[in-house]
């Protein structure tokens, strides 16, 4: 969302707003509803007030109360629909209930728009200067209903879920005074600045902001809370605000704290700037509230298992999350593709450059985790090996799609489960996008004889206007121009060749001095990652991905050995060669099949049907690792080394 007029120095793509205007005009012609006013860069008259009661932990309900200054006549209120971090129209309007609007103490009739379900129309009576709005947000009580954001020990208040705002204005032009009532004794973290601390009722009032800033500033609150300083002595504060299922999970070893402080230091060295006046990692350690990774300009929502600190050696797979979300303060929030800079939360977003927004962020997530010590160099390489292997062996969907086309998936699939993910493809702009940027990094180093790298791009592209936390937009040509200023090359062709090809962008690994190899033993990183995610990955061999405690078949590689045997996703693997399934037994069976030159028999339950499939696979267990290419420059080692 556009924060203020500072972003006007860059060209803003107006297509989404034009589409909205045209669609609402056509809609007004077709039905009796009034048109939805297009957003204009003009101030809304008066200041909204929003209060949220977040104390009903038993029912997991957030109760919203708003006061909105109005003028007599037609009024349209909007519930946020297009969520920037989701890149899709994912506003949880299905959980809004009990909506009541009042004027001068009397009910005010409203109607939902017949086409746009996120718009509510009403006629404000003459003489009315303010209306009240009350509704409940019925948060998910189990993960099957959506992300769990409230438990007896903690909550995640996302303001977009509990706010209506007037149509016809940029979100930055609508002022609002927020407040929240939390359970007694709870503490919270947020990028919002407190105006009045919690009173006897537990109500905290925040300083006035615009609607865009409010919706970009969530709250994590909890019974068990700790705040730690990640930038001691710095002029611009950075904190980690932690909530946990139980107090023992809040214990942080001194060395663990130093590694998280190193993350902040390494990010500042990389980007040579800070685009916030203060920053808060909102960090949940929970096996009850859903995990999360959501970027904001001055904060991030970060959710990992409760044992993140207490079982440190097992959780390396989670230790790029903070680096990823922190990077978004620069990439995605400050520097933003023009089509992502929508004027409010109900104008469609353009996702063409998500391979930058998410892909380069994914790249830096692993790199910064290594540079800060949150991952060892070996763990960072093992993480990269899994990514490369997934595209070398487990994305037959590249036969009909490319990386660029997958930037449409936030709208097409909206992160719903897919029957054949490897063939349908999903949001490949994340991991495949990161491989594109690995190739760019290696090429920059090659062209400049190791004197320049993607670090220089990060400083030049994201490091401008230090201290400004507005929005500076860009387009594809701006990326190309910045790369050319570092090392002249046909960067337009270099990028398009990898984004538009019906093949995964795998060449960057060899250019960085490493190659993918397979052994019959998984890395410790892979073993711990599978344990943490309750999954088992046999895609490189038999073509099966198992999840949900390791026995539910979540994906089958298209035209792979298991697929050819007749196995499909959705079933439960019960037995291997007549013996109850366990991950080790399947791994052993893969080795035995190679030695005995015999098929593997898998008993699968699908609904009420039990069936044994004979899988003709003889190449043994295969697990990905990276290996140096002799005689080449170790660019990957240089990339992962701390600054």
mmCIF file of C-alpha atoms in Angstrom, residues 230 240 252 255-265 281 283 308-309 312 319 322 372 374:
data_model
loop_
_atom_site.group_PDB
_atom_site.id
_atom_site.type_symbol
_atom_site.label_atom_id
_atom_site.label_comp_id
_atom_site.label_asym_id
_atom_site.label_seq_id
_atom_site.Cartn_x
_atom_site.Cartn_y
_atom_site.Cartn_z
ATOM 1 C CA UNK A 230 18.496 -7.307 18.949
ATOM 2 C CA UNK A 240 12.102 -9.506 19.288
ATOM 3 C CA UNK A 252 17.248 -18.108 25.378
ATOM 4 C CA UNK A 255 24.850 -17.678 22.302
ATOM 5 C CA UNK A 256 21.410 -17.999 20.696
ATOM 6 C CA UNK A 257 20.702 -14.346 21.446
ATOM 7 C CA UNK A 258 24.038 -13.316 19.899
ATOM 8 C CA UNK A 259 23.152 -15.150 16.682
ATOM 9 C CA UNK A 260 19.853 -13.279 16.366
ATOM 10 C CA UNK A 261 21.635 -9.998 17.051
ATOM 11 C CA UNK A 262 24.122 -10.963 14.343
ATOM 12 C CA UNK A 263 21.211 -11.391 11.914
ATOM 13 C CA UNK A 264 20.233 -7.755 12.395
ATOM 14 C CA UNK A 265 23.856 -6.633 12.028
ATOM 15 C CA UNK A 281 9.957 -9.326 15.247
ATOM 16 C CA UNK A 283 7.706 -14.158 17.437
ATOM 17 C CA UNK A 308 12.721 -23.398 18.678
ATOM 18 C CA UNK A 309 15.201 -22.467 21.442
ATOM 19 C CA UNK A 312 18.082 -25.831 19.016
ATOM 20 C CA UNK A 319 16.066 -20.535 11.208
ATOM 21 C CA UNK A 322 13.324 -14.310 10.611
ATOM 22 C CA UNK A 372 24.696 -14.648 11.059
ATOM 23 C CA UNK A 374 21.772 -19.160 12.607
#
